[in-house]
């Protein structure tokens, strides 16, 4: 089945130790998103790629970076995780096509713990 | 920027009760509206969506939502809930640039 895959599902990192979360998709969608979701809060968009064009949200901290080496993969790098970065990180994809459903397809998320 | 309000954070219902979850967004114009559901341990998935046309939209599993432009609302309804509807429900508005703005979510627990 076509889907959005996130690895790992659970990640524990130490305060200040860089960590990378990965997302892959078999949907061949050209738009990919990263969201941060803290407990009992709404998912919050960090950035998105439209093909290779990177779009950062104005309030996304510089500590968060992203890479998209090809259509299928997208990575979220947290350069120096703080305790406040502990959250669920969601990857989503969307086809940008006038005939598409405009729906975003979500992966299962990676739960990041910072110790 | 848009903001989305969901009126209740926790709702508890008995099976067969009717459900209505409120959702309001902050300003008008042309909007695309969504309800997503997250079942325990699963990923977010689309319940239904509104882009244009009939303001009463039907989704999966017997859910429906009504877009009322004058009230900036997009409330979710189901006439008779089941235990399997226990989940967290998110309302979302698509902003310019194909970005979703989510509400804080409503956790629904259905007692069997």
mmCIF file with all atom_site columns, C-alpha atoms in Angstrom:
data_model
loop_
_atom_site.group_PDB
_atom_site.id
_atom_site.type_symbol
_atom_site.label_atom_id
_atom_site.label_alt_id
_atom_site.label_comp_id
_atom_site.label_asym_id
_atom_site.label_entity_id
_atom_site.label_seq_id
_atom_site.pdbx_PDB_ins_code
_atom_site.Cartn_x
_atom_site.Cartn_y
_atom_site.Cartn_z
_atom_site.occupancy
_atom_site.B_iso_or_equiv
_atom_site.pdbx_formal_charge
_atom_site.auth_seq_id
_atom_site.auth_comp_id
_atom_site.auth_asym_id
_atom_site.auth_atom_id
_atom_site.pdbx_PDB_model_num
ATOM 1   C CA . UNK A 1 1   ? 0.000   0.000  0.000  1.00 0.00 ? 1   UNK A CA 1
ATOM 2   C CA . UNK A 1 2   ? 1.169   3.510  -0.760 1.00 0.00 ? 2   UNK A CA 1
ATOM 3   C CA . UNK A 1 3   ? 1.986   5.234  2.463  1.00 0.00 ? 3   UNK A CA 1
ATOM 4   C CA . UNK A 1 4   ? 4.041   7.612  4.574  1.00 0.00 ? 4   UNK A CA 1
ATOM 5   C CA . UNK A 1 5   ? 6.646   5.937  6.742  1.00 0.00 ? 5   UNK A CA 1
ATOM 6   C CA . UNK A 1 6   ? 8.482   7.476  9.660  1.00 0.00 ? 6   UNK A CA 1
ATOM 7   C CA . UNK A 1 7   ? 11.541  6.064  11.364 1.00 0.00 ? 7   UNK A CA 1
ATOM 8   C CA . UNK A 1 8   ? 12.128  5.552  14.132 1.00 0.00 ? 8   UNK A CA 1
ATOM 9   C CA . UNK A 1 9   ? 8.738   5.544  15.855 1.00 0.00 ? 9   UNK A CA 1
ATOM 10  C CA . UNK A 1 10  ? 10.392  6.383  19.172 1.00 0.00 ? 10  UNK A CA 1
ATOM 11  C CA . UNK A 1 11  ? 13.635  8.273  19.599 1.00 0.00 ? 11  UNK A CA 1
ATOM 12  C CA . UNK A 1 12  ? 15.439  9.138  22.790 1.00 0.00 ? 12  UNK A CA 1
ATOM 13  C CA . UNK A 1 13  ? 18.239  11.658 22.643 1.00 0.00 ? 13  UNK A CA 1
ATOM 14  C CA . UNK A 1 14  ? 20.309  13.550 25.165 1.00 0.00 ? 14  UNK A CA 1
ATOM 15  C CA . UNK A 1 15  ? 20.050  17.255 25.762 1.00 0.00 ? 15  UNK A CA 1
ATOM 16  C CA . UNK A 1 16  ? 22.177  18.978 23.121 1.00 0.00 ? 16  UNK A CA 1
ATOM 17  C CA . UNK A 1 17  ? 22.907  15.830 21.094 1.00 0.00 ? 17  UNK A CA 1
ATOM 18  C CA . UNK A 1 18  ? 21.935  16.195 17.419 1.00 0.00 ? 18  UNK A CA 1
ATOM 19  C CA . UNK A 1 19  ? 19.185  13.923 16.208 1.00 0.00 ? 19  UNK A CA 1
ATOM 20  C CA . UNK A 1 20  ? 17.708  13.152 12.775 1.00 0.00 ? 20  UNK A CA 1
ATOM 21  C CA . UNK A 1 21  ? 14.209  11.916 12.106 1.00 0.00 ? 21  UNK A CA 1
ATOM 22  C CA . UNK A 1 22  ? 13.319  10.453 8.752  1.00 0.00 ? 22  UNK A CA 1
ATOM 23  C CA . UNK A 1 23  ? 10.247  10.273 6.579  1.00 0.00 ? 23  UNK A CA 1
ATOM 24  C CA . UNK A 1 24  ? 9.712   8.395  3.357  1.00 0.00 ? 24  UNK A CA 1
ATOM 25  C CA . UNK A 1 25  ? 6.714   8.135  1.055  1.00 0.00 ? 25  UNK A CA 1
ATOM 26  C CA . UNK A 1 26  ? 5.574   5.866  -1.716 1.00 0.00 ? 26  UNK A CA 1
ATOM 27  C CA . UNK A 1 27  ? 2.812   8.226  -2.876 1.00 0.00 ? 27  UNK A CA 1
ATOM 28  C CA . UNK A 1 28  ? 5.095   10.218 -5.199 1.00 0.00 ? 28  UNK A CA 1
ATOM 29  C CA . UNK A 1 29  ? 3.687   13.430 -3.762 1.00 0.00 ? 29  UNK A CA 1
ATOM 30  C CA . UNK A 1 30  ? 5.662   16.577 -4.470 1.00 0.00 ? 30  UNK A CA 1
ATOM 31  C CA . UNK A 1 31  ? 4.806   18.385 -1.231 1.00 0.00 ? 31  UNK A CA 1
ATOM 32  C CA . UNK A 1 32  ? 6.136   17.179 2.125  1.00 0.00 ? 32  UNK A CA 1
ATOM 33  C CA . UNK A 1 33  ? 5.514   18.692 5.554  1.00 0.00 ? 33  UNK A CA 1
ATOM 34  C CA . UNK A 1 34  ? 6.962   18.427 9.038  1.00 0.00 ? 34  UNK A CA 1
ATOM 35  C CA . UNK A 1 35  ? 4.754   19.160 12.037 1.00 0.00 ? 35  UNK A CA 1
ATOM 36  C CA . UNK A 1 36  ? 5.526   19.260 15.744 1.00 0.00 ? 36  UNK A CA 1
ATOM 37  C CA . UNK A 1 37  ? 2.794   18.124 18.110 1.00 0.00 ? 37  UNK A CA 1
ATOM 38  C CA . UNK A 1 38  ? 3.209   18.583 21.835 1.00 0.00 ? 38  UNK A CA 1
ATOM 39  C CA . UNK A 1 39  ? 0.985   16.858 24.336 1.00 0.00 ? 39  UNK A CA 1
ATOM 40  C CA . UNK A 1 40  ? -2.633  18.052 24.206 1.00 0.00 ? 40  UNK A CA 1
ATOM 41  C CA . UNK A 1 41  ? -1.820  20.618 21.525 1.00 0.00 ? 41  UNK A CA 1
ATOM 42  C CA . UNK A 1 42  ? -2.536  21.025 17.845 1.00 0.00 ? 42  UNK A CA 1
ATOM 43  C CA . UNK A 1 43  ? 0.034   19.878 15.300 1.00 0.00 ? 43  UNK A CA 1
ATOM 44  C CA . UNK A 1 44  ? 2.139   22.905 14.407 1.00 0.00 ? 44  UNK A CA 1
ATOM 45  C CA . UNK A 1 45  ? 3.752   23.263 10.993 1.00 0.00 ? 45  UNK A CA 1
ATOM 46  C CA . UNK A 1 46  ? 7.532   23.619 11.123 1.00 0.00 ? 46  UNK A CA 1
ATOM 47  C CA . UNK A 1 47  ? 8.300   23.736 7.394  1.00 0.00 ? 47  UNK A CA 1
ATOM 48  C CA . UNK A 1 48  ? 7.402   22.183 4.098  1.00 0.00 ? 48  UNK A CA 1
ATOM 49  C CA . UNK A 1 49  ? 8.944   21.353 0.757  1.00 0.00 ? 49  UNK A CA 1
ATOM 50  C CA . UNK A 1 50  ? 7.275   22.076 -2.525 1.00 0.00 ? 50  UNK A CA 1
ATOM 51  C CA . UNK A 1 51  ? 9.401   19.822 -4.715 1.00 0.00 ? 51  UNK A CA 1
ATOM 52  C CA . UNK A 1 52  ? 12.883  20.985 -3.747 1.00 0.00 ? 52  UNK A CA 1
ATOM 53  C CA . UNK A 1 53  ? 11.780  24.428 -2.610 1.00 0.00 ? 53  UNK A CA 1
ATOM 54  C CA . UNK A 1 54  ? 12.082  24.740 1.138  1.00 0.00 ? 54  UNK A CA 1
ATOM 55  C CA . UNK A 1 55  ? 9.536   26.868 3.010  1.00 0.00 ? 55  UNK A CA 1
ATOM 56  C CA . UNK A 1 56  ? 10.251  27.661 6.631  1.00 0.00 ? 56  UNK A CA 1
ATOM 57  C CA . UNK A 1 57  ? 7.567   28.916 9.003  1.00 0.00 ? 57  UNK A CA 1
ATOM 58  C CA . UNK A 1 58  ? 8.503   32.255 10.525 1.00 0.00 ? 58  UNK A CA 1
ATOM 59  C CA . UNK A 1 59  ? 8.405   30.973 14.089 1.00 0.00 ? 59  UNK A CA 1
ATOM 60  C CA . UNK A 1 60  ? 10.312  27.731 13.527 1.00 0.00 ? 60  UNK A CA 1
ATOM 61  C CA . UNK A 1 61  ? 13.484  27.857 15.635 1.00 0.00 ? 61  UNK A CA 1
ATOM 62  C CA . UNK A 1 62  ? 16.846  27.818 13.844 1.00 0.00 ? 62  UNK A CA 1
ATOM 63  C CA . UNK A 1 63  ? 17.602  24.645 15.785 1.00 0.00 ? 63  UNK A CA 1
ATOM 64  C CA . UNK A 1 64  ? 15.357  22.794 13.333 1.00 0.00 ? 64  UNK A CA 1
ATOM 65  C CA . UNK A 1 65  ? 16.608  22.061 9.847  1.00 0.00 ? 65  UNK A CA 1
ATOM 66  C CA . UNK A 1 66  ? 15.379  19.854 7.059  1.00 0.00 ? 66  UNK A CA 1
ATOM 67  C CA . UNK A 1 67  ? 16.700  18.057 4.001  1.00 0.00 ? 67  UNK A CA 1
ATOM 68  C CA . UNK A 1 68  ? 14.930  16.534 1.064  1.00 0.00 ? 68  UNK A CA 1
ATOM 69  C CA . UNK A 1 69  ? 17.435  14.651 -1.088 1.00 0.00 ? 69  UNK A CA 1
ATOM 70  C CA . UNK A 1 70  ? 14.778  13.280 -3.442 1.00 0.00 ? 70  UNK A CA 1
ATOM 71  C CA . UNK A 1 71  ? 11.008  13.073 -3.866 1.00 0.00 ? 71  UNK A CA 1
ATOM 72  C CA . UNK A 1 72  ? 10.637  10.091 -1.570 1.00 0.00 ? 72  UNK A CA 1
ATOM 73  C CA . UNK A 1 73  ? 12.657  11.132 1.467  1.00 0.00 ? 73  UNK A CA 1
ATOM 74  C CA . UNK A 1 74  ? 12.653  14.031 3.865  1.00 0.00 ? 74  UNK A CA 1
ATOM 75  C CA . UNK A 1 75  ? 14.675  14.468 7.058  1.00 0.00 ? 75  UNK A CA 1
ATOM 76  C CA . UNK A 1 76  ? 14.220  16.596 10.129 1.00 0.00 ? 76  UNK A CA 1
ATOM 77  C CA . UNK A 1 77  ? 17.458  17.545 11.893 1.00 0.00 ? 77  UNK A CA 1
ATOM 78  C CA . UNK A 1 78  ? 17.418  18.971 15.388 1.00 0.00 ? 78  UNK A CA 1
ATOM 79  C CA . UNK A 1 79  ? 20.869  20.387 15.937 1.00 0.00 ? 79  UNK A CA 1
ATOM 80  C CA . UNK A 1 80  ? 20.832  20.817 19.707 1.00 0.00 ? 80  UNK A CA 1
ATOM 81  C CA . UNK A 1 81  ? 17.678  19.371 21.228 1.00 0.00 ? 81  UNK A CA 1
ATOM 82  C CA . UNK A 1 82  ? 16.364  20.990 24.355 1.00 0.00 ? 82  UNK A CA 1
ATOM 83  C CA . UNK A 1 83  ? 13.859  19.617 26.820 1.00 0.00 ? 83  UNK A CA 1
ATOM 84  C CA . UNK A 1 84  ? 11.209  21.755 25.169 1.00 0.00 ? 84  UNK A CA 1
ATOM 85  C CA . UNK A 1 85  ? 11.686  19.910 21.884 1.00 0.00 ? 85  UNK A CA 1
ATOM 86  C CA . UNK A 1 86  ? 10.249  16.696 23.283 1.00 0.00 ? 86  UNK A CA 1
ATOM 87  C CA . UNK A 1 87  ? 7.171   16.083 21.157 1.00 0.00 ? 87  UNK A CA 1
ATOM 88  C CA . UNK A 1 88  ? 5.604   13.949 18.460 1.00 0.00 ? 88  UNK A CA 1
ATOM 89  C CA . UNK A 1 89  ? 6.955   14.858 15.016 1.00 0.00 ? 89  UNK A CA 1
ATOM 90  C CA . UNK A 1 90  ? 4.602   14.215 12.142 1.00 0.00 ? 90  UNK A CA 1
ATOM 91  C CA . UNK A 1 91  ? 5.467   13.984 8.488  1.00 0.00 ? 91  UNK A CA 1
ATOM 92  C CA . UNK A 1 92  ? 2.792   14.507 5.860  1.00 0.00 ? 92  UNK A CA 1
ATOM 93  C CA . UNK A 1 93  ? 2.607   14.555 2.087  1.00 0.00 ? 93  UNK A CA 1
ATOM 94  C CA . UNK A 1 94  ? 0.282   16.078 -0.460 1.00 0.00 ? 94  UNK A CA 1
ATOM 95  C CA . UNK A 1 95  ? -0.021  16.017 -4.198 1.00 0.00 ? 95  UNK A CA 1
ATOM 96  C CA . UNK A 1 96  ? -0.073  19.463 -5.751 1.00 0.00 ? 96  UNK A CA 1
ATOM 97  C CA . UNK A 1 97  ? -2.348  18.789 -8.630 1.00 0.00 ? 97  UNK A CA 1
ATOM 98  C CA . UNK A 1 98  ? -5.546  20.587 -9.513 1.00 0.00 ? 98  UNK A CA 1
ATOM 99  C CA . UNK A 1 99  ? -7.168  17.218 -9.836 1.00 0.00 ? 99  UNK A CA 1
ATOM 100 C CA . UNK A 1 100 ? -6.027  16.079 -6.420 1.00 0.00 ? 100 UNK A CA 1
ATOM 101 C CA . UNK A 1 101 ? -8.066  15.895 -3.294 1.00 0.00 ? 101 UNK A CA 1
ATOM 102 C CA . UNK A 1 102 ? -5.920  18.461 -1.446 1.00 0.00 ? 102 UNK A CA 1
ATOM 103 C CA . UNK A 1 103 ? -5.688  15.917 1.332  1.00 0.00 ? 103 UNK A CA 1
ATOM 104 C CA . UNK A 1 104 ? -2.547  15.627 3.397  1.00 0.00 ? 104 UNK A CA 1
ATOM 105 C CA . UNK A 1 105 ? -1.482  12.072 4.186  1.00 0.00 ? 105 UNK A CA 1
ATOM 106 C CA . UNK A 1 106 ? 0.200   11.614 7.543  1.00 0.00 ? 106 UNK A CA 1
ATOM 107 C CA . UNK A 1 107 ? 2.772   9.194  8.803  1.00 0.00 ? 107 UNK A CA 1
ATOM 108 C CA . UNK A 1 108 ? 2.502   7.575  12.239 1.00 0.00 ? 108 UNK A CA 1
ATOM 109 C CA . UNK A 1 109 ? 4.873   10.070 13.815 1.00 0.00 ? 109 UNK A CA 1
ATOM 110 C CA . UNK A 1 110 ? 8.131   9.855  15.749 1.00 0.00 ? 110 UNK A CA 1
ATOM 111 C CA . UNK A 1 111 ? 7.906   10.469 19.458 1.00 0.00 ? 111 UNK A CA 1
ATOM 112 C CA . UNK A 1 112 ? 11.050  12.264 20.583 1.00 0.00 ? 112 UNK A CA 1
ATOM 113 C CA . UNK A 1 113 ? 12.169  12.175 24.203 1.00 0.00 ? 113 UNK A CA 1
ATOM 114 C CA . UNK A 1 114 ? 15.005  14.425 25.367 1.00 0.00 ? 114 UNK A CA 1
ATOM 115 C CA . UNK A 1 115 ? 16.833  13.386 28.527 1.00 0.00 ? 115 UNK A CA 1
ATOM 116 C CA . UNK B 2 1   ? -2.953  33.903 9.940  1.00 0.00 ? 1   UNK B CA 1
ATOM 117 C CA . UNK B 2 2   ? -5.871  31.640 10.573 1.00 0.00 ? 2   UNK B CA 1
ATOM 118 C CA . UNK B 2 3   ? -6.609  30.179 13.957 1.00 0.00 ? 3   UNK B CA 1
ATOM 119 C CA . UNK B 2 4   ? -8.950  27.294 14.687 1.00 0.00 ? 4   UNK B CA 1
ATOM 120 C CA . UNK B 2 5   ? -10.970 26.790 17.857 1.00 0.00 ? 5   UNK B CA 1
ATOM 121 C CA . UNK B 2 6   ? -12.412 23.491 18.953 1.00 0.00 ? 6   UNK B CA 1
ATOM 122 C CA . UNK B 2 7   ? -14.909 24.029 21.704 1.00 0.00 ? 7   UNK B CA 1
ATOM 123 C CA . UNK B 2 8   ? -14.460 20.927 23.808 1.00 0.00 ? 8   UNK B CA 1
ATOM 124 C CA . UNK B 2 9   ? -11.201 19.219 24.673 1.00 0.00 ? 9   UNK B CA 1
ATOM 125 C CA . UNK B 2 10  ? -12.796 16.112 26.170 1.00 0.00 ? 10  UNK B CA 1
ATOM 126 C CA . UNK B 2 11  ? -16.187 14.596 25.364 1.00 0.00 ? 11  UNK B CA 1
ATOM 127 C CA . UNK B 2 12  ? -17.598 11.441 26.912 1.00 0.00 ? 12  UNK B CA 1
ATOM 128 C CA . UNK B 2 13  ? -20.661 9.811  25.387 1.00 0.00 ? 13  UNK B CA 1
ATOM 129 C CA . UNK B 2 14  ? -22.518 6.551  25.709 1.00 0.00 ? 14  UNK B CA 1
ATOM 130 C CA . UNK B 2 15  ? -22.937 4.340  22.672 1.00 0.00 ? 15  UNK B CA 1
ATOM 131 C CA . UNK B 2 16  ? -25.817 5.395  20.409 1.00 0.00 ? 16  UNK B CA 1
ATOM 132 C CA . UNK B 2 17  ? -25.693 8.991  21.639 1.00 0.00 ? 17  UNK B CA 1
ATOM 133 C CA . UNK B 2 18  ? -25.480 11.762 19.065 1.00 0.00 ? 18  UNK B CA 1
ATOM 134 C CA . UNK B 2 19  ? -22.271 13.681 18.594 1.00 0.00 ? 19  UNK B CA 1
ATOM 135 C CA . UNK B 2 20  ? -21.557 17.248 17.633 1.00 0.00 ? 20  UNK B CA 1
ATOM 136 C CA . UNK B 2 21  ? -18.056 18.691 17.863 1.00 0.00 ? 21  UNK B CA 1
ATOM 137 C CA . UNK B 2 22  ? -17.682 22.395 17.333 1.00 0.00 ? 22  UNK B CA 1
ATOM 138 C CA . UNK B 2 23  ? -15.068 24.050 15.155 1.00 0.00 ? 23  UNK B CA 1
ATOM 139 C CA . UNK B 2 24  ? -14.654 27.726 14.343 1.00 0.00 ? 24  UNK B CA 1
ATOM 140 C CA . UNK B 2 25  ? -11.997 29.435 12.283 1.00 0.00 ? 25  UNK B CA 1
ATOM 141 C CA . UNK B 2 26  ? -10.933 33.019 12.554 1.00 0.00 ? 26  UNK B CA 1
ATOM 142 C CA . UNK B 2 27  ? -11.577 34.700 9.220  1.00 0.00 ? 27  UNK B CA 1
ATOM 143 C CA . UNK B 2 28  ? -13.377 34.186 5.977  1.00 0.00 ? 28  UNK B CA 1
ATOM 144 C CA . UNK B 2 29  ? -12.697 34.210 2.328  1.00 0.00 ? 29  UNK B CA 1
ATOM 145 C CA . UNK B 2 30  ? -12.254 31.015 0.394  1.00 0.00 ? 30  UNK B CA 1
ATOM 146 C CA . UNK B 2 31  ? -11.338 28.231 2.783  1.00 0.00 ? 31  UNK B CA 1
ATOM 147 C CA . UNK B 2 32  ? -10.747 24.528 2.536  1.00 0.00 ? 32  UNK B CA 1
ATOM 148 C CA . UNK B 2 33  ? -11.848 22.754 5.701  1.00 0.00 ? 33  UNK B CA 1
ATOM 149 C CA . UNK B 2 34  ? -11.029 19.338 7.067  1.00 0.00 ? 34  UNK B CA 1
ATOM 150 C CA . UNK B 2 35  ? -11.717 16.987 9.919  1.00 0.00 ? 35  UNK B CA 1
ATOM 151 C CA . UNK B 2 36  ? -9.004  14.494 10.743 1.00 0.00 ? 36  UNK B CA 1
ATOM 152 C CA . UNK B 2 37  ? -9.254  11.628 13.215 1.00 0.00 ? 37  UNK B CA 1
ATOM 153 C CA . UNK B 2 38  ? -6.541  9.880  15.175 1.00 0.00 ? 38  UNK B CA 1
ATOM 154 C CA . UNK B 2 39  ? -7.503  6.510  16.631 1.00 0.00 ? 39  UNK B CA 1
ATOM 155 C CA . UNK B 2 40  ? -5.431  5.281  19.576 1.00 0.00 ? 40  UNK B CA 1
ATOM 156 C CA . UNK B 2 41  ? -1.972  4.309  18.384 1.00 0.00 ? 41  UNK B CA 1
ATOM 157 C CA . UNK B 2 42  ? -2.680  5.229  14.776 1.00 0.00 ? 42  UNK B CA 1
ATOM 158 C CA . UNK B 2 43  ? -1.805  8.073  12.459 1.00 0.00 ? 43  UNK B CA 1
ATOM 159 C CA . UNK B 2 44  ? -3.962  11.039 11.536 1.00 0.00 ? 44  UNK B CA 1
ATOM 160 C CA . UNK B 2 45  ? -6.399  10.205 8.789  1.00 0.00 ? 45  UNK B CA 1
ATOM 161 C CA . UNK B 2 46  ? -8.960  12.217 6.905  1.00 0.00 ? 46  UNK B CA 1
ATOM 162 C CA . UNK B 2 47  ? -12.602 11.969 7.969  1.00 0.00 ? 47  UNK B CA 1
ATOM 163 C CA . UNK B 2 48  ? -14.041 14.498 5.554  1.00 0.00 ? 48  UNK B CA 1
ATOM 164 C CA . UNK B 2 49  ? -13.319 17.735 3.741  1.00 0.00 ? 49  UNK B CA 1
ATOM 165 C CA . UNK B 2 50  ? -15.076 20.760 2.315  1.00 0.00 ? 50  UNK B CA 1
ATOM 166 C CA . UNK B 2 51  ? -13.823 22.789 -0.642 1.00 0.00 ? 51  UNK B CA 1
ATOM 167 C CA . UNK B 2 52  ? -16.944 24.175 -2.296 1.00 0.00 ? 52  UNK B CA 1
ATOM 168 C CA . UNK B 2 53  ? -20.503 23.287 -3.213 1.00 0.00 ? 53  UNK B CA 1
ATOM 169 C CA . UNK B 2 54  ? -22.939 21.631 -0.841 1.00 0.00 ? 54  UNK B CA 1
ATOM 170 C CA . UNK B 2 55  ? -22.110 22.886 2.654  1.00 0.00 ? 55  UNK B CA 1
ATOM 171 C CA . UNK B 2 56  ? -23.186 19.585 4.180  1.00 0.00 ? 56  UNK B CA 1
ATOM 172 C CA . UNK B 2 57  ? -20.421 17.094 3.534  1.00 0.00 ? 57  UNK B CA 1
ATOM 173 C CA . UNK B 2 58  ? -20.418 13.420 4.310  1.00 0.00 ? 58  UNK B CA 1
ATOM 174 C CA . UNK B 2 59  ? -17.350 11.498 5.299  1.00 0.00 ? 59  UNK B CA 1
ATOM 175 C CA . UNK B 2 60  ? -16.363 8.025  6.297  1.00 0.00 ? 60  UNK B CA 1
ATOM 176 C CA . UNK B 2 61  ? -17.952 5.974  9.072  1.00 0.00 ? 61  UNK B CA 1
ATOM 177 C CA . UNK B 2 62  ? -21.205 7.934  9.106  1.00 0.00 ? 62  UNK B CA 1
ATOM 178 C CA . UNK B 2 63  ? -19.692 11.304 9.972  1.00 0.00 ? 63  UNK B CA 1
ATOM 179 C CA . UNK B 2 64  ? -20.856 14.532 8.412  1.00 0.00 ? 64  UNK B CA 1
ATOM 180 C CA . UNK B 2 65  ? -20.013 18.201 8.827  1.00 0.00 ? 65  UNK B CA 1
ATOM 181 C CA . UNK B 2 66  ? -21.773 21.425 7.964  1.00 0.00 ? 66  UNK B CA 1
ATOM 182 C CA . UNK B 2 67  ? -19.994 24.517 6.721  1.00 0.00 ? 67  UNK B CA 1
ATOM 183 C CA . UNK B 2 68  ? -21.752 27.694 7.841  1.00 0.00 ? 68  UNK B CA 1
ATOM 184 C CA . UNK B 2 69  ? -19.913 30.592 6.239  1.00 0.00 ? 69  UNK B CA 1
ATOM 185 C CA . UNK B 2 70  ? -21.671 33.303 8.242  1.00 0.00 ? 70  UNK B CA 1
ATOM 186 C CA . UNK B 2 71  ? -20.587 31.671 11.488 1.00 0.00 ? 71  UNK B CA 1
ATOM 187 C CA . UNK B 2 72  ? -17.086 30.647 10.361 1.00 0.00 ? 72  UNK B CA 1
ATOM 188 C CA . UNK B 2 73  ? -17.997 27.196 11.573 1.00 0.00 ? 73  UNK B CA 1
ATOM 189 C CA . UNK B 2 74  ? -17.493 23.625 10.420 1.00 0.00 ? 74  UNK B CA 1
ATOM 190 C CA . UNK B 2 75  ? -19.066 21.389 13.050 1.00 0.00 ? 75  UNK B CA 1
ATOM 191 C CA . UNK B 2 76  ? -18.730 17.625 12.954 1.00 0.00 ? 76  UNK B CA 1
ATOM 192 C CA . UNK B 2 77  ? -21.739 15.395 13.621 1.00 0.00 ? 77  UNK B CA 1
ATOM 193 C CA . UNK B 2 78  ? -22.669 11.777 13.891 1.00 0.00 ? 78  UNK B CA 1
ATOM 194 C CA . UNK B 2 79  ? -26.201 10.670 14.790 1.00 0.00 ? 79  UNK B CA 1
ATOM 195 C CA . UNK B 2 80  ? -25.211 7.580  16.744 1.00 0.00 ? 80  UNK B CA 1
ATOM 196 C CA . UNK B 2 81  ? -21.688 6.969  18.010 1.00 0.00 ? 81  UNK B CA 1
ATOM 197 C CA . UNK B 2 82  ? -20.062 3.601  18.516 1.00 0.00 ? 82  UNK B CA 1
ATOM 198 C CA . UNK B 2 83  ? -17.377 2.478  20.928 1.00 0.00 ? 83  UNK B CA 1
ATOM 199 C CA . UNK B 2 84  ? -14.989 2.309  17.943 1.00 0.00 ? 84  UNK B CA 1
ATOM 200 C CA . UNK B 2 85  ? -15.370 6.076  17.450 1.00 0.00 ? 85  UNK B CA 1
ATOM 201 C CA . UNK B 2 86  ? -13.200 6.639  20.526 1.00 0.00 ? 86  UNK B CA 1
ATOM 202 C CA . UNK B 2 87  ? -10.405 8.808  19.142 1.00 0.00 ? 87  UNK B CA 1
ATOM 203 C CA . UNK B 2 88  ? -9.053  12.326 18.955 1.00 0.00 ? 88  UNK B CA 1
ATOM 204 C CA . UNK B 2 89  ? -10.654 14.599 16.369 1.00 0.00 ? 89  UNK B CA 1
ATOM 205 C CA . UNK B 2 90  ? -8.924  17.569 14.773 1.00 0.00 ? 90  UNK B CA 1
ATOM 206 C CA . UNK B 2 91  ? -10.486 20.333 12.750 1.00 0.00 ? 91  UNK B CA 1
ATOM 207 C CA . UNK B 2 92  ? -8.175  22.055 10.262 1.00 0.00 ? 92  UNK B CA 1
ATOM 208 C CA . UNK B 2 93  ? -8.242  24.943 7.829  1.00 0.00 ? 93  UNK B CA 1
ATOM 209 C CA . UNK B 2 94  ? -6.036  25.077 4.786  1.00 0.00 ? 94  UNK B CA 1
ATOM 210 C CA . UNK B 2 95  ? -4.240  28.384 4.531  1.00 0.00 ? 95  UNK B CA 1
ATOM 211 C CA . UNK B 2 96  ? -2.734  30.044 1.522  1.00 0.00 ? 96  UNK B CA 1
ATOM 212 C CA . UNK B 2 97  ? 0.313   28.060 0.520  1.00 0.00 ? 97  UNK B CA 1
ATOM 213 C CA . UNK B 2 98  ? -1.344  24.694 1.116  1.00 0.00 ? 98  UNK B CA 1
ATOM 214 C CA . UNK B 2 99  ? -0.651  24.778 4.832  1.00 0.00 ? 99  UNK B CA 1
ATOM 215 C CA . UNK B 2 100 ? -2.963  23.276 7.418  1.00 0.00 ? 100 UNK B CA 1
ATOM 216 C CA . UNK B 2 101 ? -3.786  25.090 10.632 1.00 0.00 ? 101 UNK B CA 1
ATOM 217 C CA . UNK B 2 102 ? -5.153  22.670 13.195 1.00 0.00 ? 102 UNK B CA 1
ATOM 218 C CA . UNK B 2 103 ? -7.363  23.104 16.193 1.00 0.00 ? 103 UNK B CA 1
ATOM 219 C CA . UNK B 2 104 ? -6.194  21.715 19.528 1.00 0.00 ? 104 UNK B CA 1
ATOM 220 C CA . UNK B 2 105 ? -8.249  18.558 19.115 1.00 0.00 ? 105 UNK B CA 1
ATOM 221 C CA . UNK B 2 106 ? -11.178 16.954 20.910 1.00 0.00 ? 106 UNK B CA 1
ATOM 222 C CA . UNK B 2 107 ? -10.719 13.638 22.665 1.00 0.00 ? 107 UNK B CA 1
ATOM 223 C CA . UNK B 2 108 ? -13.885 11.577 22.359 1.00 0.00 ? 108 UNK B CA 1
ATOM 224 C CA . UNK B 2 109 ? -14.448 8.627  24.619 1.00 0.00 ? 109 UNK B CA 1
ATOM 225 C CA . UNK B 2 110 ? -17.442 6.414  23.915 1.00 0.00 ? 110 UNK B CA 1
ATOM 226 C CA . UNK B 2 111 ? -18.580 4.216  26.767 1.00 0.00 ? 111 UNK B CA 1
ATOM 227 C CA . UNK B 2 112 ? -19.921 0.806  25.802 1.00 0.00 ? 112 UNK B CA 1
#
